[in-house]
Amino acid sequence: MNQKKSLWKIITGSREVSLLLILIVMLIVVQILSRGTFLTPTNIGQIFRNNALTMLMALGMLCVMLTAGIDISITSTLAFTGMIIGMLQKRAGFTNTFALFLLAALIGIACGFLNGLIISKGHLAPIICTMGFMYIWRGLAYVVSNNQWASGADVAKFAEFGKDGSVGPYIILIIAYVVFFIVMKWTTFGRRIYAVGSNADAARVSGINVDRVLIQVYTIMGLLAGLAGALSVSIYASAQPNMQYGKEMDVIAACVIGGTSMNGGRGSVVGTFLGALFYAVLAKALPLVGLDSIWQNLIKGVVVLAVVLINVLTQRTMDRAALERREM
Amino acid sequence: MSEDLILELKGITKIFPGVKALNNVQFQLRRGEVHALMGENGAGKSTFIKVITGVHAAEEGHMYLNGKEVHFKGPKDALEAGIAAVYQHPTTYPTLSVTENIFIGHEFVKRGMIQWRQMNQEAKKLLDRLDADFKPGDEMGTLSVAQQQMVEIAKALSTNAKIIILDEPTAALTANESEKLYRIVDQLREEGVSIIFISHRMEDMYRLASRVTVFRDSQYIGTYDVDKITEAELIKAMVGREISDMYPKPQVKIGDEVFRIEGMSRTGYFKDVSLNIHAGEIVGLTGLVGAGRTETMEAVCGITKADGGKVFVDGKEVHIKNPADAMKAGIVLLPEDRQKQGLILGWGLGDNVILPVQDELAKGPFKVKNEAKERELAKKYLEEVDTKAVTIFDPGSSLSGGNQQKVVVAKALVQDNMKVLIMDEPTKGVDVGAKAEIYSIMGDLAKKGYGILLISSEMAEILGMSDRIYTMCKGRITGCLDIQEASQERLLELSMENSRTTGKEAVK
């Protein structure tokens, strides 16, 4: 039997490969349009630093979406934790960077756990439950702020970790992606998440505790959102209650561009990385190729739709090819 | 004589809200035997299996494994105790690979890491043993039902189970595939595995089992040695009465052709399907699960899109692009899944019944709902099918399966331009009493001159009600028999055989 696949089959047979190709084409086009000024080490560093929060949270969103769920409370969790650790520095003078990150992670875990508990045990639709918490955590962020900000001077020491030129954010991203890549592919824990999203009833019958898996994925999402809260304070050297407002959609978009299915069971860490990177490159490239900022949202939207449509069409071609193989 | 029992269940009672699914049933499985479990649909077999595998907890009763009483809290306990089940409807993960489907829950793990290479190799070995024609890396969702069934069997084998339960494993298999499965079962028995085998097919039982236990209406009827019971006795035990009085088939004068399809095709589902129905005629359409019967009719009714083919009503070609077109043309479908596609369960029965004609009844340019007329119509048709409902405001979810089906029939009748009624598994999951009522309604409709297509996997029902029977296999029409020349054996043969008549010849 001929095991070698044709190049075309490899491209259409894997969403990751087709997305990578689209990404490369886009990079080439932008590089030409910007007359070679785009792909510089500084710019590449900027792309990752500016999108570190989205990239980090996209991993959690991948897990949530694999179970056919969604979490729109993440940037509120981010703001809530960010505000707490910002205010701890401003009012209590607490400046141990590691302890602050740990605290942010714990707060995030608590927030995510609540989501998971209510969604699994209360059988609430994920979008409704997380919408509730979207308002609650954002509201609490305002309460914590008490009409004040934590400014650059308040968080000066903490901001060392994430300031321009520091390797801190990159290290967090690299660790997170490596850990998730391994966990999602090579551990039973990761595969349970896929199983629950692919067919929850079957998972139940094969003895998988579906509720526990749901609680776990929302808790992971919360953990990452909490870490992103600390990271945000560190990178932007400030904490405000309206931070990252509305950016949860960027995270979801990154996952969807990366081939994650809203119906669950389909998606990968590599795809999510490429999706987030695609989104980040797009945001950085538009001004560089001379497009006014007023056009940016419009173009972002069109490109997102186009990529997802290509994804859907690829999937349909794959399904159809499989159907044609059926003996009749 | 003391028997070597590996599994024994005593006095098992399982209650679902409103129904006793199992009433004080018992069961004994000897070590290394193949034991058939038989009974009509709804007799409680599948529920019983799920009690054994820990999916359902029984309200009463005891279960002994190797003589020791066990209490399974969940499916995992049963798996660990060496009991594996292959369910009737494959419980698979469509987006995951075959390997992963086989090993989910008991992956090879070394130092916390899943050993994909080893698992793929082991999966390949299992698939080779089953002589499967697909690869471990294939995505489950792209496989046919028969192939998915094989994956399920591979999964049971992979757990090294001591007891394997097969719930209608041959329902979706061809004769060749069934024979392959028989050989695997023989092989397992020789290896000392005990097997519980649920099947509607007598040939499965005769070929494999040494003993058979019969359930009827949620109760235990008896356990018999296969070589000491005749087929007639067994059927009597299963059905509880002679089968002939079940089907009140009226003698109707067959009229002109009302419905014909020619060369309907859809890639991967069905190919070149042609058939016709006359006024007053009940036409059976049978075949194994996955033969493409439902898919064909869904395409005829515009629910899915066919790649090609023509539909004629009263000799005139009609172009159907969506279900509304089909209704306008007088073709009405009673869907197989009445809870999902037939009724809006949360709505009152009246609103359900008049839904197809609500627009026509509405008054004035702004289409104001005509409540009085709606109520009148709903009442009339619900009485005609004799549902047990108290008022037309009862929600659809308050009725049993059989009565829900009657409401769906009322919903069809309300469309007064109806000429053809396609009934897809109309008695699936319906108890015996309601079944007989549905058959009698079917007979009445034929008398009124409607053309009826009865899609069913139940041979007795097809043979009892049809004037003419088409068989389908792997997406094609494989035969068309008049009721006089039809028999269970002949139909099964046609449902499974590989030689086929072309669609054109099948239209008489």
PDB file of N, CA and C in Angstrom, chain B residues 7-73:
ATOM      1  N   LEU B   7     -21.451 -15.222  36.741  1.00  0.00           N
ATOM      2  CA  LEU B   7     -22.260 -14.034  37.026  1.00  0.00           C
ATOM      3  C   LEU B   7     -23.684 -14.467  37.319  1.00  0.00           C
ATOM      4  N   GLU B   8     -24.245 -13.906  38.376  1.00  0.00           N
ATOM      5  CA  GLU B   8     -25.628 -14.211  38.694  1.00  0.00           C
ATOM      6  C   GLU B   8     -26.322 -12.949  39.185  1.00  0.00           C
ATOM      7  N   LEU B   9     -27.522 -12.720  38.685  1.00  0.00           N
ATOM      8  CA  LEU B   9     -28.314 -11.577  39.147  1.00  0.00           C
ATOM      9  C   LEU B   9     -29.653 -12.098  39.641  1.00  0.00           C
ATOM     10  N   LYS B  10     -30.093 -11.547  40.773  1.00  0.00           N
ATOM     11  CA  LYS B  10     -31.349 -12.027  41.379  1.00  0.00           C
ATOM     12  C   LYS B  10     -32.234 -10.848  41.734  1.00  0.00           C
ATOM     13  N   GLY B  11     -33.493 -10.965  41.399  1.00  0.00           N
ATOM     14  CA  GLY B  11     -34.502  -9.994  41.854  1.00  0.00           C
ATOM     15  C   GLY B  11     -34.225  -8.555  41.486  1.00  0.00           C
ATOM     16  N   ILE B  12     -33.704  -8.344  40.273  1.00  0.00           N
ATOM     17  CA  ILE B  12     -33.337  -6.981  39.867  1.00  0.00           C
ATOM     18  C   ILE B  12     -34.585  -6.176  39.462  1.00  0.00           C
ATOM     19  N   THR B  13     -34.774  -5.039  40.092  1.00  0.00           N
ATOM     20  CA  THR B  13     -35.852  -4.130  39.714  1.00  0.00           C
ATOM     21  C   THR B  13     -35.251  -2.766  39.454  1.00  0.00           C
ATOM     22  N   LYS B  14     -35.600  -2.210  38.300  1.00  0.00           N
ATOM     23  CA  LYS B  14     -35.085  -0.873  37.959  1.00  0.00           C
ATOM     24  C   LYS B  14     -36.270   0.004  37.580  1.00  0.00           C
ATOM     25  N   ILE B  15     -36.381   1.117  38.244  1.00  0.00           N
ATOM     26  CA  ILE B  15     -37.512   2.005  37.973  1.00  0.00           C
ATOM     27  C   ILE B  15     -37.017   3.316  37.387  1.00  0.00           C
ATOM     28  N   PHE B  16     -37.563   3.675  36.220  1.00  0.00           N
ATOM     29  CA  PHE B  16     -37.355   5.019  35.686  1.00  0.00           C
ATOM     30  C   PHE B  16     -38.607   5.806  36.012  1.00  0.00           C
ATOM     31  N   PRO B  17     -38.518   7.121  36.076  1.00  0.00           N
ATOM     32  CA  PRO B  17     -39.715   7.902  36.412  1.00  0.00           C
ATOM     33  C   PRO B  17     -40.923   7.435  35.582  1.00  0.00           C
ATOM     34  N   GLY B  18     -41.906   6.857  36.267  1.00  0.00           N
ATOM     35  CA  GLY B  18     -43.128   6.478  35.568  1.00  0.00           C
ATOM     36  C   GLY B  18     -43.149   5.080  34.988  1.00  0.00           C
ATOM     37  N   VAL B  19     -42.002   4.420  34.832  1.00  0.00           N
ATOM     38  CA  VAL B  19     -42.004   3.066  34.270  1.00  0.00           C
ATOM     39  C   VAL B  19     -41.127   2.129  35.082  1.00  0.00           C
ATOM     40  N   LYS B  20     -41.582   0.892  35.178  1.00  0.00           N
ATOM     41  CA  LYS B  20     -40.738  -0.147  35.734  1.00  0.00           C
ATOM     42  C   LYS B  20     -40.003  -0.776  34.560  1.00  0.00           C
ATOM     43  N   ALA B  21     -38.751  -0.437  34.381  1.00  0.00           N
ATOM     44  CA  ALA B  21     -38.030  -0.939  33.215  1.00  0.00           C
ATOM     45  C   ALA B  21     -37.617  -2.397  33.406  1.00  0.00           C
ATOM     46  N   LEU B  22     -37.421  -2.781  34.660  1.00  0.00           N
ATOM     47  CA  LEU B  22     -37.112  -4.171  34.976  1.00  0.00           C
ATOM     48  C   LEU B  22     -37.892  -4.537  36.226  1.00  0.00           C
ATOM     49  N   ASN B  23     -38.561  -5.679  36.190  1.00  0.00           N
ATOM     50  CA  ASN B  23     -39.394  -6.059  37.309  1.00  0.00           C
ATOM     51  C   ASN B  23     -38.958  -7.426  37.828  1.00  0.00           C
ATOM     52  N   ASN B  24     -38.144  -7.425  38.870  1.00  0.00           N
ATOM     53  CA  ASN B  24     -37.761  -8.648  39.556  1.00  0.00           C
ATOM     54  C   ASN B  24     -37.191  -9.700  38.592  1.00  0.00           C
ATOM     55  N   VAL B  25     -36.196  -9.308  37.775  1.00  0.00           N
ATOM     56  CA  VAL B  25     -35.656 -10.260  36.808  1.00  0.00           C
ATOM     57  C   VAL B  25     -34.421 -10.960  37.371  1.00  0.00           C
ATOM     58  N   GLN B  26     -34.122 -12.127  36.810  1.00  0.00           N
ATOM     59  CA  GLN B  26     -32.949 -12.890  37.235  1.00  0.00           C
ATOM     60  C   GLN B  26     -32.183 -13.367  36.002  1.00  0.00           C
ATOM     61  N   PHE B  27     -30.952 -13.763  36.243  1.00  0.00           N
ATOM     62  CA  PHE B  27     -30.101 -14.163  35.125  1.00  0.00           C
ATOM     63  C   PHE B  27     -28.899 -14.923  35.654  1.00  0.00           C
ATOM     64  N   GLN B  28     -28.517 -15.988  34.946  1.00  0.00           N
ATOM     65  CA  GLN B  28     -27.330 -16.741  35.351  1.00  0.00           C
ATOM     66  C   GLN B  28     -26.425 -16.959  34.148  1.00  0.00           C
ATOM     67  N   LEU B  29     -25.159 -16.671  34.333  1.00  0.00           N
ATOM     68  CA  LEU B  29     -24.194 -16.866  33.251  1.00  0.00           C
ATOM     69  C   LEU B  29     -23.129 -17.856  33.714  1.00  0.00           C
ATOM     70  N   ARG B  30     -23.015 -18.972  32.956  1.00  0.00           N
ATOM     71  CA  ARG B  30     -21.987 -19.951  33.301  1.00  0.00           C
ATOM     72  C   ARG B  30     -20.650 -19.538  32.720  1.00  0.00           C
ATOM     73  N   ARG B  31     -19.604 -20.020  33.356  1.00  0.00           N
ATOM     74  CA  ARG B  31     -18.274 -19.683  32.869  1.00  0.00           C
ATOM     75  C   ARG B  31     -18.064 -20.265  31.472  1.00  0.00           C
ATOM     76  N   GLY B  32     -17.617 -19.432  30.559  1.00  0.00           N
ATOM     77  CA  GLY B  32     -17.277 -19.904  29.215  1.00  0.00           C
ATOM     78  C   GLY B  32     -18.456 -20.224  28.314  1.00  0.00           C
ATOM     79  N   GLU B  33     -19.651 -19.774  28.660  1.00  0.00           N
ATOM     80  CA  GLU B  33     -20.777 -20.043  27.763  1.00  0.00           C
ATOM     81  C   GLU B  33     -21.131 -18.782  26.975  1.00  0.00           C
ATOM     82  N   VAL B  34     -21.823 -19.003  25.834  1.00  0.00           N
ATOM     83  CA  VAL B  34     -22.424 -17.878  25.121  1.00  0.00           C
ATOM     84  C   VAL B  34     -23.907 -17.942  25.422  1.00  0.00           C
ATOM     85  N   HIS B  35     -24.402 -16.921  26.040  1.00  0.00           N
ATOM     86  CA  HIS B  35     -25.780 -16.905  26.514  1.00  0.00           C
ATOM     87  C   HIS B  35     -26.555 -15.827  25.773  1.00  0.00           C
ATOM     88  N   ALA B  36     -27.583 -16.227  25.060  1.00  0.00           N
ATOM     89  CA  ALA B  36     -28.373 -15.241  24.326  1.00  0.00           C
ATOM     90  C   ALA B  36     -29.418 -14.633  25.244  1.00  0.00           C
ATOM     91  N   LEU B  37     -29.658 -13.330  25.081  1.00  0.00           N
ATOM     92  CA  LEU B  37     -30.713 -12.646  25.828  1.00  0.00           C
ATOM     93  C   LEU B  37     -31.678 -12.106  24.784  1.00  0.00           C
ATOM     94  N   MET B  38     -32.907 -12.592  24.837  1.00  0.00           N
ATOM     95  CA  MET B  38     -33.839 -12.197  23.776  1.00  0.00           C
ATOM     96  C   MET B  38     -35.109 -11.607  24.352  1.00  0.00           C
ATOM     97  N   GLY B  39     -35.824 -10.920  23.481  1.00  0.00           N
ATOM     98  CA  GLY B  39     -37.066 -10.280  23.881  1.00  0.00           C
ATOM     99  C   GLY B  39     -37.378  -9.190  22.883  1.00  0.00           C
ATOM    100  N   GLU B  40     -38.608  -8.716  22.906  1.00  0.00           N
ATOM    101  CA  GLU B  40     -38.989  -7.667  21.963  1.00  0.00           C
ATOM    102  C   GLU B  40     -38.291  -6.359  22.319  1.00  0.00           C
ATOM    103  N   ASN B  41     -38.383  -5.405  21.411  1.00  0.00           N
ATOM    104  CA  ASN B  41     -37.907  -4.056  21.734  1.00  0.00           C
ATOM    105  C   ASN B  41     -38.654  -3.561  22.968  1.00  0.00           C
ATOM    106  N   GLY B  42     -37.945  -2.965  23.889  1.00  0.00           N
ATOM    107  CA  GLY B  42     -38.619  -2.428  25.065  1.00  0.00           C
ATOM    108  C   GLY B  42     -38.866  -3.475  26.138  1.00  0.00           C
ATOM    109  N   ALA B  43     -38.345  -4.688  25.953  1.00  0.00           N
ATOM    110  CA  ALA B  43     -38.567  -5.730  26.956  1.00  0.00           C
ATOM    111  C   ALA B  43     -37.668  -5.512  28.171  1.00  0.00           C
ATOM    112  N   GLY B  44     -36.677  -4.650  28.030  1.00  0.00           N
ATOM    113  CA  GLY B  44     -35.814  -4.345  29.170  1.00  0.00           C
ATOM    114  C   GLY B  44     -34.406  -4.893  29.041  1.00  0.00           C
ATOM    115  N   LYS B  45     -34.074  -5.440  27.873  1.00  0.00           N
ATOM    116  CA  LYS B  45     -32.746  -6.052  27.706  1.00  0.00           C
ATOM    117  C   LYS B  45     -31.630  -5.034  27.868  1.00  0.00           C
ATOM    118  N   SER B  46     -31.767  -3.929  27.149  1.00  0.00           N
ATOM    119  CA  SER B  46     -30.685  -2.939  27.188  1.00  0.00           C
ATOM    120  C   SER B  46     -30.530  -2.350  28.584  1.00  0.00           C
ATOM    121  N   THR B  47     -31.641  -2.111  29.258  1.00  0.00           N
ATOM    122  CA  THR B  47     -31.575  -1.604  30.623  1.00  0.00           C
ATOM    123  C   THR B  47     -30.857  -2.601  31.520  1.00  0.00           C
ATOM    124  N   PHE B  48     -31.182  -3.877  31.326  1.00  0.00           N
ATOM    125  CA  PHE B  48     -30.582  -4.933  32.127  1.00  0.00           C
ATOM    126  C   PHE B  48     -29.062  -4.936  31.949  1.00  0.00           C
ATOM    127  N   ILE B  49     -28.640  -4.810  30.691  1.00  0.00           N
ATOM    128  CA  ILE B  49     -27.207  -4.755  30.389  1.00  0.00           C
ATOM    129  C   ILE B  49     -26.556  -3.594  31.122  1.00  0.00           C
ATOM    130  N   LYS B  50     -27.270  -2.475  31.125  1.00  0.00           N
ATOM    131  CA  LYS B  50     -26.682  -1.301  31.761  1.00  0.00           C
ATOM    132  C   LYS B  50     -26.626  -1.436  33.271  1.00  0.00           C
ATOM    133  N   VAL B  51     -27.495  -2.263  33.833  1.00  0.00           N
ATOM    134  CA  VAL B  51     -27.392  -2.556  35.266  1.00  0.00           C
ATOM    135  C   VAL B  51     -26.133  -3.386  35.518  1.00  0.00           C
ATOM    136  N   ILE B  52     -25.917  -4.382  34.656  1.00  0.00           N
ATOM    137  CA  ILE B  52     -24.720  -5.223  34.820  1.00  0.00           C
ATOM    138  C   ILE B  52     -23.446  -4.386  34.711  1.00  0.00           C
ATOM    139  N   THR B  53     -23.433  -3.454  33.773  1.00  0.00           N
ATOM    140  CA  THR B  53     -22.203  -2.691  33.537  1.00  0.00           C
ATOM    141  C   THR B  53     -22.098  -1.452  34.424  1.00  0.00           C
ATOM    142  N   GLY B  54     -23.053  -1.309  35.346  1.00  0.00           N
ATOM    143  CA  GLY B  54     -22.932  -0.222  36.316  1.00  0.00           C
ATOM    144  C   GLY B  54     -23.349   1.146  35.802  1.00  0.00           C
ATOM    145  N   VAL B  55     -23.905   1.206  34.585  1.00  0.00           N
ATOM    146  CA  VAL B  55     -24.359   2.505  34.069  1.00  0.00           C
ATOM    147  C   VAL B  55     -25.617   2.938  34.822  1.00  0.00           C
ATOM    148  N   HIS B  56     -26.531   1.968  35.045  1.00  0.00           N
ATOM    149  CA  HIS B  56     -27.705   2.243  35.873  1.00  0.00           C
ATOM    150  C   HIS B  56     -27.558   1.495  37.196  1.00  0.00           C
ATOM    151  N   ALA B  57     -28.037   2.090  38.266  1.00  0.00           N
ATOM    152  CA  ALA B  57     -28.078   1.380  39.541  1.00  0.00           C
ATOM    153  C   ALA B  57     -29.492   0.841  39.729  1.00  0.00           C
ATOM    154  N   ALA B  58     -29.592  -0.439  40.065  1.00  0.00           N
ATOM    155  CA  ALA B  58     -30.914  -1.036  40.258  1.00  0.00           C
ATOM    156  C   ALA B  58     -31.475  -0.628  41.610  1.00  0.00           C
ATOM    157  N   GLU B  59     -32.802  -0.501  41.670  1.00  0.00           N
ATOM    158  CA  GLU B  59     -33.441  -0.141  42.939  1.00  0.00           C
ATOM    159  C   GLU B  59     -33.404  -1.321  43.906  1.00  0.00           C
ATOM    160  N   GLU B  60     -33.620  -2.518  43.347  1.00  0.00           N
ATOM    161  CA  GLU B  60     -33.619  -3.714  44.176  1.00  0.00           C
ATOM    162  C   GLU B  60     -32.813  -4.805  43.494  1.00  0.00           C
ATOM    163  N   GLY B  61     -32.388  -5.776  44.289  1.00  0.00           N
ATOM    164  CA  GLY B  61     -31.756  -6.950  43.702  1.00  0.00           C
ATOM    165  C   GLY B  61     -30.296  -7.098  44.073  1.00  0.00           C
ATOM    166  N   HIS B  62     -29.772  -8.274  43.778  1.00  0.00           N
ATOM    167  CA  HIS B  62     -28.387  -8.587  44.100  1.00  0.00           C
ATOM    168  C   HIS B  62     -27.655  -9.082  42.873  1.00  0.00           C
ATOM    169  N   MET B  63     -26.365  -8.805  42.840  1.00  0.00           N
ATOM    170  CA  MET B  63     -25.548  -9.265  41.734  1.00  0.00           C
ATOM    171  C   MET B  63     -24.309  -9.953  42.304  1.00  0.00           C
ATOM    172  N   TYR B  64     -24.046 -11.166  41.779  1.00  0.00           N
ATOM    173  CA  TYR B  64     -22.905 -11.934  42.271  1.00  0.00           C
ATOM    174  C   TYR B  64     -21.936 -12.188  41.143  1.00  0.00           C
ATOM    175  N   LEU B  65     -20.664 -11.871  41.404  1.00  0.00           N
ATOM    176  CA  LEU B  65     -19.617 -12.140  40.423  1.00  0.00           C
ATOM    177  C   LEU B  65     -18.699 -13.189  41.042  1.00  0.00           C
ATOM    178  N   ASN B  66     -18.549 -14.338  40.378  1.00  0.00           N
ATOM    179  CA  ASN B  66     -17.772 -15.446  40.937  1.00  0.00           C
ATOM    180  C   ASN B  66     -18.257 -15.800  42.332  1.00  0.00           C
ATOM    181  N   GLY B  67     -19.560 -15.747  42.536  1.00  0.00           N
ATOM    182  CA  GLY B  67     -20.129 -16.137  43.808  1.00  0.00           C
ATOM    183  C   GLY B  67     -20.104 -15.074  44.889  1.00  0.00           C
ATOM    184  N   LYS B  68     -19.408 -13.974  44.646  1.00  0.00           N
ATOM    185  CA  LYS B  68     -19.336 -12.923  45.661  1.00  0.00           C
ATOM    186  C   LYS B  68     -20.227 -11.754  45.250  1.00  0.00           C
ATOM    187  N   GLU B  69     -20.966 -11.206  46.195  1.00  0.00           N
ATOM    188  CA  GLU B  69     -21.856 -10.102  45.855  1.00  0.00           C
ATOM    189  C   GLU B  69     -21.043  -8.850  45.525  1.00  0.00           C
ATOM    190  N   VAL B  70     -21.448  -8.163  44.455  1.00  0.00           N
ATOM    191  CA  VAL B  70     -20.735  -6.939  44.072  1.00  0.00           C
ATOM    192  C   VAL B  70     -21.734  -5.791  43.944  1.00  0.00           C
ATOM    193  N   HIS B  71     -21.236  -4.599  44.170  1.00  0.00           N
ATOM    194  CA  HIS B  71     -22.043  -3.386  43.969  1.00  0.00           C
ATOM    195  C   HIS B  71     -21.243  -2.448  43.088  1.00  0.00           C
ATOM    196  N   PHE B  72     -21.676  -2.275  41.853  1.00  0.00           N
ATOM    197  CA  PHE B  72     -20.965  -1.355  40.969  1.00  0.00           C
ATOM    198  C   PHE B  72     -21.536   0.042  41.123  1.00  0.00           C
ATOM    199  N   LYS B  73     -20.650   0.991  41.394  1.00  0.00           N
ATOM    200  CA  LYS B  73     -21.117   2.370  41.528  1.00  0.00           C
ATOM    201  C   LYS B  73     -21.104   3.088  40.186  1.00  0.00           C
TER     202      LYS B  73
END
